Tab-separated table of N, CA, C and O in Angstrom:
chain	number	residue	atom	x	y	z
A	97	UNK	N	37.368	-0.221	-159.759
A	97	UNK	CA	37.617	-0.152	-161.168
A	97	UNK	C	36.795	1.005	-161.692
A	97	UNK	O	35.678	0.906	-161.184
A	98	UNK	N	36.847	1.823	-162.310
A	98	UNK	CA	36.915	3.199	-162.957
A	98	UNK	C	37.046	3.199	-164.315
A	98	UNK	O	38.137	3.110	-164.877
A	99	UNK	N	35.630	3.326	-165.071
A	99	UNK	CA	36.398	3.463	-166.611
A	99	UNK	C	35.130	5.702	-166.921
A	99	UNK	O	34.036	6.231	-166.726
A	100	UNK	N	36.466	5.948	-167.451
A	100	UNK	CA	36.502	7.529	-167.238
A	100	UNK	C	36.007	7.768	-168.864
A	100	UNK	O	36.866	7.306	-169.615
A	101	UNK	N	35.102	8.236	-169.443
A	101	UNK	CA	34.833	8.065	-170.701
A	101	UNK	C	34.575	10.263	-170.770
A	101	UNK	O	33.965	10.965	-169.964
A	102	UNK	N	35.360	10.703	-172.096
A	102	UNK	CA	34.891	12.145	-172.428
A	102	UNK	C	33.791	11.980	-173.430
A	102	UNK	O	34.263	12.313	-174.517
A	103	UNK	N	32.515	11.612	-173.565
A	103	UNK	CA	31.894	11.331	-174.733
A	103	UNK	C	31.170	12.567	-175.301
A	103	UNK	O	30.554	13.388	-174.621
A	104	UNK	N	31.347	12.592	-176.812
A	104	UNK	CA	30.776	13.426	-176.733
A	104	UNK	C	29.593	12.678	-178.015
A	104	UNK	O	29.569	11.450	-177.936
A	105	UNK	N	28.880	13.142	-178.867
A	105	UNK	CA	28.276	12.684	-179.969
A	105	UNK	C	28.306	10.666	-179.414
A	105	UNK	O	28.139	10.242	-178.271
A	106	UNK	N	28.553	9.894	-180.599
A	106	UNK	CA	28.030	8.726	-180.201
A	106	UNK	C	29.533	8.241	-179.849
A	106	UNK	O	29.463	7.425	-178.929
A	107	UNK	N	30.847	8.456	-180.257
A	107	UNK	CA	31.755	7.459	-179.531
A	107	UNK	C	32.775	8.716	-178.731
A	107	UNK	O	33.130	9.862	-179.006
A	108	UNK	N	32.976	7.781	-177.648
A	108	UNK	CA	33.690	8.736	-176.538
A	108	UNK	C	35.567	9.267	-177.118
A	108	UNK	O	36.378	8.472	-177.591
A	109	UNK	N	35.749	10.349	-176.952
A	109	UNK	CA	37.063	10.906	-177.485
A	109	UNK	C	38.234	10.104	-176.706
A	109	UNK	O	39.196	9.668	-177.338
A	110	UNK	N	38.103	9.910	-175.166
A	110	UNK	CA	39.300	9.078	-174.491
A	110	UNK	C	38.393	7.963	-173.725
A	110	UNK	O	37.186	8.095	-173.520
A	111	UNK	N	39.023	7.066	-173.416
A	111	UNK	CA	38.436	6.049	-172.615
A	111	UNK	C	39.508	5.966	-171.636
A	111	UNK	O	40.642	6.112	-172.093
A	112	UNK	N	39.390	5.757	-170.344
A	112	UNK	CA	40.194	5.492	-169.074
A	112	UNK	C	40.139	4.135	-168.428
A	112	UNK	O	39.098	3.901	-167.814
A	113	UNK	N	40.706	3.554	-168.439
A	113	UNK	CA	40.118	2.332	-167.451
A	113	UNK	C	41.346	2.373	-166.295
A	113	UNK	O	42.499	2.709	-166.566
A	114	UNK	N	40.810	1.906	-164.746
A	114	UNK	CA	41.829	2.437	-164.196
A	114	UNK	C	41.115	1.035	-162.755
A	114	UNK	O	40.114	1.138	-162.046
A	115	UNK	N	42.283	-0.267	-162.836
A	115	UNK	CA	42.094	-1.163	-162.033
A	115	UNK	C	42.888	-0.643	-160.614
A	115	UNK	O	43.981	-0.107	-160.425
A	116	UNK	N	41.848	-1.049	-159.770
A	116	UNK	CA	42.617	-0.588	-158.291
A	116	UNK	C	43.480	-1.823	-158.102
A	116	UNK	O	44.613	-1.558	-157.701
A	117	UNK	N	43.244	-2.973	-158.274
A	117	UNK	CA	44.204	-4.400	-158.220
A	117	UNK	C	43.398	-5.729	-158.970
A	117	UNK	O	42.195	-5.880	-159.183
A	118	UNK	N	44.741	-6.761	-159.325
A	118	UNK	CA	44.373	-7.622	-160.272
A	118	UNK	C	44.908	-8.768	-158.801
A	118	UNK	O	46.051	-8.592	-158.379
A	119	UNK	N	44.115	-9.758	-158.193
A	119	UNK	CA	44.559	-10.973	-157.391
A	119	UNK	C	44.689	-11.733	-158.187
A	119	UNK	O	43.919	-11.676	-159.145
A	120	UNK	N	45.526	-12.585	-158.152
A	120	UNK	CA	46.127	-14.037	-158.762
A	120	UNK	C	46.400	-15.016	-157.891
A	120	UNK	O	47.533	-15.397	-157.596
A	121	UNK	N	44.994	-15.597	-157.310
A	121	UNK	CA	45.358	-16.839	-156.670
A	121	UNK	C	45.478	-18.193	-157.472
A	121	UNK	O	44.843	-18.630	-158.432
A	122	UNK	N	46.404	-18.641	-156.812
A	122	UNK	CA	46.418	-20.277	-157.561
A	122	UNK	C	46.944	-20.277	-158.561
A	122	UNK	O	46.752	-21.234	-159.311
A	123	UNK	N	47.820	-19.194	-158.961
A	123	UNK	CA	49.085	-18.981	-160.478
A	123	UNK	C	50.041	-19.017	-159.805
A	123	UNK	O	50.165	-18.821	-158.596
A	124	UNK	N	50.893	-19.317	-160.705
A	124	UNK	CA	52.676	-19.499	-160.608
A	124	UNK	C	53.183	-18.559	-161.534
A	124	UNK	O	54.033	-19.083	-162.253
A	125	UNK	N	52.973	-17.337	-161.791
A	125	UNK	CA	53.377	-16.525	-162.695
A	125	UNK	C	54.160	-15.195	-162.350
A	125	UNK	O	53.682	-15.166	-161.215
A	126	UNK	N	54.773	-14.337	-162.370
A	126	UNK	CA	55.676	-13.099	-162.673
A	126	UNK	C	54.147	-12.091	-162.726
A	126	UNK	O	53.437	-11.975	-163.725
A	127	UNK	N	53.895	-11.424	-161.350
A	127	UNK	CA	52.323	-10.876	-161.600
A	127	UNK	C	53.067	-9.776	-162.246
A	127	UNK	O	52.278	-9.210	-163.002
A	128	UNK	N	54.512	-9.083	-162.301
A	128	UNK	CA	54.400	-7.797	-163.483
A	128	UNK	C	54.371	-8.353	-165.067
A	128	UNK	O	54.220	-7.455	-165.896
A	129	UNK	N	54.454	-9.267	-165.422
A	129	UNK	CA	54.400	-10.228	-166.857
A	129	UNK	C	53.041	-9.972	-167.277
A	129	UNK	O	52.685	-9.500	-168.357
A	130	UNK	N	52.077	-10.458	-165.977
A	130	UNK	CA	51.030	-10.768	-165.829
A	130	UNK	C	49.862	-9.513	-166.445
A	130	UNK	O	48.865	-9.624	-167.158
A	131	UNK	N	50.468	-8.415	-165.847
A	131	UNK	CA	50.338	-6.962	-165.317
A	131	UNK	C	50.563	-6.074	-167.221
A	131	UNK	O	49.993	-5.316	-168.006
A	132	UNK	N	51.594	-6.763	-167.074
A	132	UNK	CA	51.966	-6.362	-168.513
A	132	UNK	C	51.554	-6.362	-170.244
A	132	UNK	O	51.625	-5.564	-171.179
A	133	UNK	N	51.005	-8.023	-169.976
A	133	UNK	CA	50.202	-8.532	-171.205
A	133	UNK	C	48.819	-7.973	-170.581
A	133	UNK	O	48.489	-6.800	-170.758
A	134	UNK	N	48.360	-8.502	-170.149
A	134	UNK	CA	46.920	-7.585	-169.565
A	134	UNK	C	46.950	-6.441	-169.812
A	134	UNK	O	45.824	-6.308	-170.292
A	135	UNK	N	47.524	-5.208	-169.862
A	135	UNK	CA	47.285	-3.990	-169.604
A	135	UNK	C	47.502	-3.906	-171.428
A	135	UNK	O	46.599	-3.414	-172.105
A	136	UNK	N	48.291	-4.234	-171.834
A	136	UNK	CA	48.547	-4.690	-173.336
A	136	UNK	C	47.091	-4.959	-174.339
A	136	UNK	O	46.818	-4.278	-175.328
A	137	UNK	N	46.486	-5.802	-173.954
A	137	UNK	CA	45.307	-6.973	-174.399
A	137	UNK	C	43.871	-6.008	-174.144
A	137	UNK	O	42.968	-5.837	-174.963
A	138	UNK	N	43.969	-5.411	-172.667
A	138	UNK	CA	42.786	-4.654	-171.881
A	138	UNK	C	42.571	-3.362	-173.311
A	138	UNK	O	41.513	-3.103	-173.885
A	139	UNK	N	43.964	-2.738	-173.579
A	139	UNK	CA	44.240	-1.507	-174.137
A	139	UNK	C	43.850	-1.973	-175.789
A	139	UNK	O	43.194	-1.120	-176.387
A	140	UNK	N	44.172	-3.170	-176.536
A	140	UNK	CA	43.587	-3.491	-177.656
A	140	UNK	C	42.650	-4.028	-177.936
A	140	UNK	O	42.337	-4.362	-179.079
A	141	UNK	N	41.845	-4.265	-176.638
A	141	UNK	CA	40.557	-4.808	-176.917
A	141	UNK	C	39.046	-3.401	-177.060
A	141	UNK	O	37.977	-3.371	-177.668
A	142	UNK	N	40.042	-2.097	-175.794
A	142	UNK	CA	38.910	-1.159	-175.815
A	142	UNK	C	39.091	-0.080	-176.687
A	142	UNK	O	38.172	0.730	-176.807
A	143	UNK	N	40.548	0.113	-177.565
A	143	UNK	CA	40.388	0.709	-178.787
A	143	UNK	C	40.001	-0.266	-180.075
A	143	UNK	O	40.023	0.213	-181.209
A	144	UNK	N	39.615	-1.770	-179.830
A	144	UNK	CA	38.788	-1.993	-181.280
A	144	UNK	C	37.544	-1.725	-181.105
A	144	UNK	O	36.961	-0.945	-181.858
A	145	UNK	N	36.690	-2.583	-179.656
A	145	UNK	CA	35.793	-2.547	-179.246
A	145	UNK	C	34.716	-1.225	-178.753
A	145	UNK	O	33.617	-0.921	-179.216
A	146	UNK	N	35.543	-0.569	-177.588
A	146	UNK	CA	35.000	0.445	-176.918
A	146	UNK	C	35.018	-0.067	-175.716
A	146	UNK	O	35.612	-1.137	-175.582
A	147	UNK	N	34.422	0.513	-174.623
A	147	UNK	CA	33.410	-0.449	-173.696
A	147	UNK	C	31.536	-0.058	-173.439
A	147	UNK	O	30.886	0.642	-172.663
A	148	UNK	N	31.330	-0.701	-174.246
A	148	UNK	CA	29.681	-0.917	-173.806
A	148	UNK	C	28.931	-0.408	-172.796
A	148	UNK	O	27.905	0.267	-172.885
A	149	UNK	N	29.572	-0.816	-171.731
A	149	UNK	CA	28.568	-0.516	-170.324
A	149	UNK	C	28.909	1.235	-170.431
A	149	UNK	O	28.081	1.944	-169.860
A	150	UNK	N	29.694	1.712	-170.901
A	150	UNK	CA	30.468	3.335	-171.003
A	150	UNK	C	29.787	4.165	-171.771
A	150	UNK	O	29.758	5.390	-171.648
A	151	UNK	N	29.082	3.343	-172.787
A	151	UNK	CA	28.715	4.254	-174.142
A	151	UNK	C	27.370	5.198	-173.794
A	151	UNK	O	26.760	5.857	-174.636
A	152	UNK	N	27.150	5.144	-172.834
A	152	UNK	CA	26.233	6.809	-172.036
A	152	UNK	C	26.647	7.718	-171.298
A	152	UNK	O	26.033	8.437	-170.509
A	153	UNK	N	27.868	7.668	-171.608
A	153	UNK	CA	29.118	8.584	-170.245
A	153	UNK	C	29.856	7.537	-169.453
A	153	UNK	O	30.171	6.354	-169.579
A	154	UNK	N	29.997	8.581	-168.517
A	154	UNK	CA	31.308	7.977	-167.343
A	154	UNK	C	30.639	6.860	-166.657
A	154	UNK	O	29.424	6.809	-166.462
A	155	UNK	N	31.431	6.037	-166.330
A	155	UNK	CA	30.644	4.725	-165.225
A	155	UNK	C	31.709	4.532	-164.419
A	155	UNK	O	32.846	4.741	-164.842
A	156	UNK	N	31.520	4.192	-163.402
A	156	UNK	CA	32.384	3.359	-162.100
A	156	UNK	C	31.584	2.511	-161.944
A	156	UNK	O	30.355	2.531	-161.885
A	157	UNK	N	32.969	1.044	-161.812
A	157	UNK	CA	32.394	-0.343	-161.439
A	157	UNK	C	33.087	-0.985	-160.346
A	157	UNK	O	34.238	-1.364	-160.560
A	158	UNK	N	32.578	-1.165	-159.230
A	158	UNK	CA	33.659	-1.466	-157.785
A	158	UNK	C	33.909	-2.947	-158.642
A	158	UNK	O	35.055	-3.307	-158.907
A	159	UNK	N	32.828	-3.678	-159.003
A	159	UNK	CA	33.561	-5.152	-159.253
A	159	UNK	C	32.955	-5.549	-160.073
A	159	UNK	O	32.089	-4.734	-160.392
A	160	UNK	N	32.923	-6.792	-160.870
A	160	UNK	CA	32.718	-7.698	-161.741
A	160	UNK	C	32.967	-8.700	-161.465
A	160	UNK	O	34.150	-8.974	-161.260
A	161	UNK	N	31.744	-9.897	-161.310
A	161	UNK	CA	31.307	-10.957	-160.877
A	161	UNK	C	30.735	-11.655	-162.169
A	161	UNK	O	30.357	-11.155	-163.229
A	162	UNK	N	30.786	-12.829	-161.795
A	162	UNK	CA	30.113	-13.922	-162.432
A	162	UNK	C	30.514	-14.043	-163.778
A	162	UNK	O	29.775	-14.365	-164.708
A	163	UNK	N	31.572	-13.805	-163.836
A	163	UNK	CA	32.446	-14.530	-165.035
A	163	UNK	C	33.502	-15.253	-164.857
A	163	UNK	O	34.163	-15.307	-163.821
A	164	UNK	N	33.751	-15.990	-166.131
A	164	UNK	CA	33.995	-17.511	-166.587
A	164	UNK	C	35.233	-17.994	-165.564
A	164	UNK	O	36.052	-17.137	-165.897
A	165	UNK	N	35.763	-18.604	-164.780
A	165	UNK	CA	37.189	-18.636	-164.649
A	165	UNK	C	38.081	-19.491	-165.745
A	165	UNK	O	37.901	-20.091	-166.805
A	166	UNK	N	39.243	-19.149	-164.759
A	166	UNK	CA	40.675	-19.102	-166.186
A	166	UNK	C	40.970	-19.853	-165.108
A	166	UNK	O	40.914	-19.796	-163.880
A	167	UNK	N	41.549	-21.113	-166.622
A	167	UNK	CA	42.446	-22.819	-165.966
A	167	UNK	C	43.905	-21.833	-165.820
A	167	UNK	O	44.341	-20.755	-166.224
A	168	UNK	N	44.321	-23.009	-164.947
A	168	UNK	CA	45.553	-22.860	-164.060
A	168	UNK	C	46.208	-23.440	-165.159
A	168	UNK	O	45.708	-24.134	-166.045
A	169	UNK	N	47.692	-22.993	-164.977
A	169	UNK	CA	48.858	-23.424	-165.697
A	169	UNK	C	49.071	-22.241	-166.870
A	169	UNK	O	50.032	-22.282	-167.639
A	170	UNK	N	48.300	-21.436	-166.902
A	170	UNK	CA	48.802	-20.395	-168.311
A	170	UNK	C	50.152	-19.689	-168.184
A	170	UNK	O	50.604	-19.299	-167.107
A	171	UNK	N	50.729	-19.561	-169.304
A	171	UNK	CA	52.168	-18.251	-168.972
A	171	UNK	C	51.552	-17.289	-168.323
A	171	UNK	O	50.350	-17.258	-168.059
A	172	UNK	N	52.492	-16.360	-168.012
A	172	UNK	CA	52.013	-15.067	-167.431
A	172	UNK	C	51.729	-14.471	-168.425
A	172	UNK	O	50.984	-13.556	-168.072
A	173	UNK	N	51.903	-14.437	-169.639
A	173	UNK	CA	51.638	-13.568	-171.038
A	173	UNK	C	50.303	-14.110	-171.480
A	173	UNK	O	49.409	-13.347	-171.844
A	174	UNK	N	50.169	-15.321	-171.453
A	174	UNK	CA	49.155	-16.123	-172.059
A	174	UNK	C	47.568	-15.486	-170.839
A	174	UNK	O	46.557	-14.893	-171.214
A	175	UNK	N	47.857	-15.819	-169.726
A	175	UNK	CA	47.113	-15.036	-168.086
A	175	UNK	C	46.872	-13.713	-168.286
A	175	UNK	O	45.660	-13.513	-168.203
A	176	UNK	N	47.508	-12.683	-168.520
A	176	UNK	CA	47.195	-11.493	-168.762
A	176	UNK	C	46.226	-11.279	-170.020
A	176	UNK	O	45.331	-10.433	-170.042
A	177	UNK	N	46.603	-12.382	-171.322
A	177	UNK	CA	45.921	-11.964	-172.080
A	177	UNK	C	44.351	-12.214	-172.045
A	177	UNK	O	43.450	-11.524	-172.523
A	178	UNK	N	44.282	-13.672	-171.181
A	178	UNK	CA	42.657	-13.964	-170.628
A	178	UNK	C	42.126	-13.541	-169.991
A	178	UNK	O	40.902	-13.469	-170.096
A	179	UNK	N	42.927	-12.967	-168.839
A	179	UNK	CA	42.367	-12.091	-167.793
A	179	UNK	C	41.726	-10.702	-168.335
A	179	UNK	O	40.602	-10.370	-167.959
A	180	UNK	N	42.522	-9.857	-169.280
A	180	UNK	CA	41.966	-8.906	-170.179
A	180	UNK	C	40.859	-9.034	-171.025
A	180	UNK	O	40.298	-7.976	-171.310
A	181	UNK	N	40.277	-10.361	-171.629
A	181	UNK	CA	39.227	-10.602	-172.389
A	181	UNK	C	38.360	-10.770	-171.270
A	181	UNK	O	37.277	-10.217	-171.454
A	182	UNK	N	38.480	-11.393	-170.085
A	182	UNK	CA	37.516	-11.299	-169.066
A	182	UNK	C	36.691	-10.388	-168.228
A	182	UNK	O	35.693	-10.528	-167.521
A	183	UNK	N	37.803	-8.984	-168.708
A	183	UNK	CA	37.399	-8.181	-168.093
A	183	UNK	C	36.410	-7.334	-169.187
A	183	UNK	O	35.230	-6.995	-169.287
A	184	UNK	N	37.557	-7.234	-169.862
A	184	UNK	CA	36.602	-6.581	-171.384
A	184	UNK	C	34.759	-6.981	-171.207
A	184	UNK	O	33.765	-6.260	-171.125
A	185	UNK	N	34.980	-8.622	-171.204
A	185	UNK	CA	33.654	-8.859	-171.355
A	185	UNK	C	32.859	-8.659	-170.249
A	185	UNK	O	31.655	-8.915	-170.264
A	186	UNK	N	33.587	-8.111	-169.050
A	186	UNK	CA	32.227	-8.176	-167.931
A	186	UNK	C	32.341	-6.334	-168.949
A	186	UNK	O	31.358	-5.594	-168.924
A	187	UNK	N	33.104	-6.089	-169.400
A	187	UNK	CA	33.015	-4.134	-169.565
A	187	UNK	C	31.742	-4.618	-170.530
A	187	UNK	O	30.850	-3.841	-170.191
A	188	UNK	N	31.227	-5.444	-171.495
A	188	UNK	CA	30.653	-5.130	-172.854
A	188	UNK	C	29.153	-5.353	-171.831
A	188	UNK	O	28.060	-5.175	-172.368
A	189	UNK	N	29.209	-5.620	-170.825
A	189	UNK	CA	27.601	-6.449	-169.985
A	189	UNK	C	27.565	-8.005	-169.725
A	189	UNK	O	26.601	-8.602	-169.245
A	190	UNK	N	28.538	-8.464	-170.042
A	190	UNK	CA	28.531	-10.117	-169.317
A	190	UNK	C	28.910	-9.995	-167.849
A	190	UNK	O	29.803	-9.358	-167.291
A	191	UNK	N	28.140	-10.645	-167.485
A	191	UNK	CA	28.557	-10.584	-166.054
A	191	UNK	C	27.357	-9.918	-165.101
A	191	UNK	O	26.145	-9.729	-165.212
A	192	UNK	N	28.651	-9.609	-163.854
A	192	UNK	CA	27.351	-8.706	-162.862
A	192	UNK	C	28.423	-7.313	-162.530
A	192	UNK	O	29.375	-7.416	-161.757
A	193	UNK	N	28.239	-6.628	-162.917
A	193	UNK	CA	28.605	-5.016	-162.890
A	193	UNK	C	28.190	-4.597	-161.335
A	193	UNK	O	27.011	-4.243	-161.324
A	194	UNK	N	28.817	-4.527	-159.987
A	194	UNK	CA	28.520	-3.796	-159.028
A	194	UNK	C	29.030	-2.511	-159.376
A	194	UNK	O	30.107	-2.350	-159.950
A	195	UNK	N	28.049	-1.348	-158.936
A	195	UNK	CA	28.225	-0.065	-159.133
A	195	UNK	C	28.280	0.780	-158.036
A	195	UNK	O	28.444	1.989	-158.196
């Protein structure tokens, strides 16, 4: 995972985020649905927000650990959209950021 930041002054001009893969074990869902609201949710959470861990330049993050899991049974729309707040929040510093 790759988030590509041009910063210049205090907020960065583009933000990149760029997932090498999303696993979905233990769903019953349409992973391009999945793929879809996520990338949707990921994209309106880091133009309200930003991402945090970013706001000193460029960062690469191989993974993100130790956050919350997501109950089984969600739509694939409903899944993408949690999966995107999950990620967001390991982006803001929840979590464990491998670098």
């Amino acid at each position: 995972m790759g988030v590509n930041t041009n910063a210049r002054d205090e907020a960065p001009r583009e933000i990149r985020v760029e997932i090498g893969e999303l696993a979905l074990q233990g769903f019953r869902v349409d992973p391009e649905r999945v793929s879809a609201a996520f990338e949707q949710e990921l994209s309106r959470l880091v133009r309200a927000h930003g991402v945090p861990l970013a706001a000193d330049g460029a960062l690469t993050v191989d993974a993100l650990t130790g956050l919350p899991p997501l109950p089984a049974g969600l739509s694939a729309r409903r899944l993408g959209q949690e999966l995107a707040r999950v990620v967001h929040e390991g982006l803001s510093g929840h979590g464990e950021a491998t670098r």
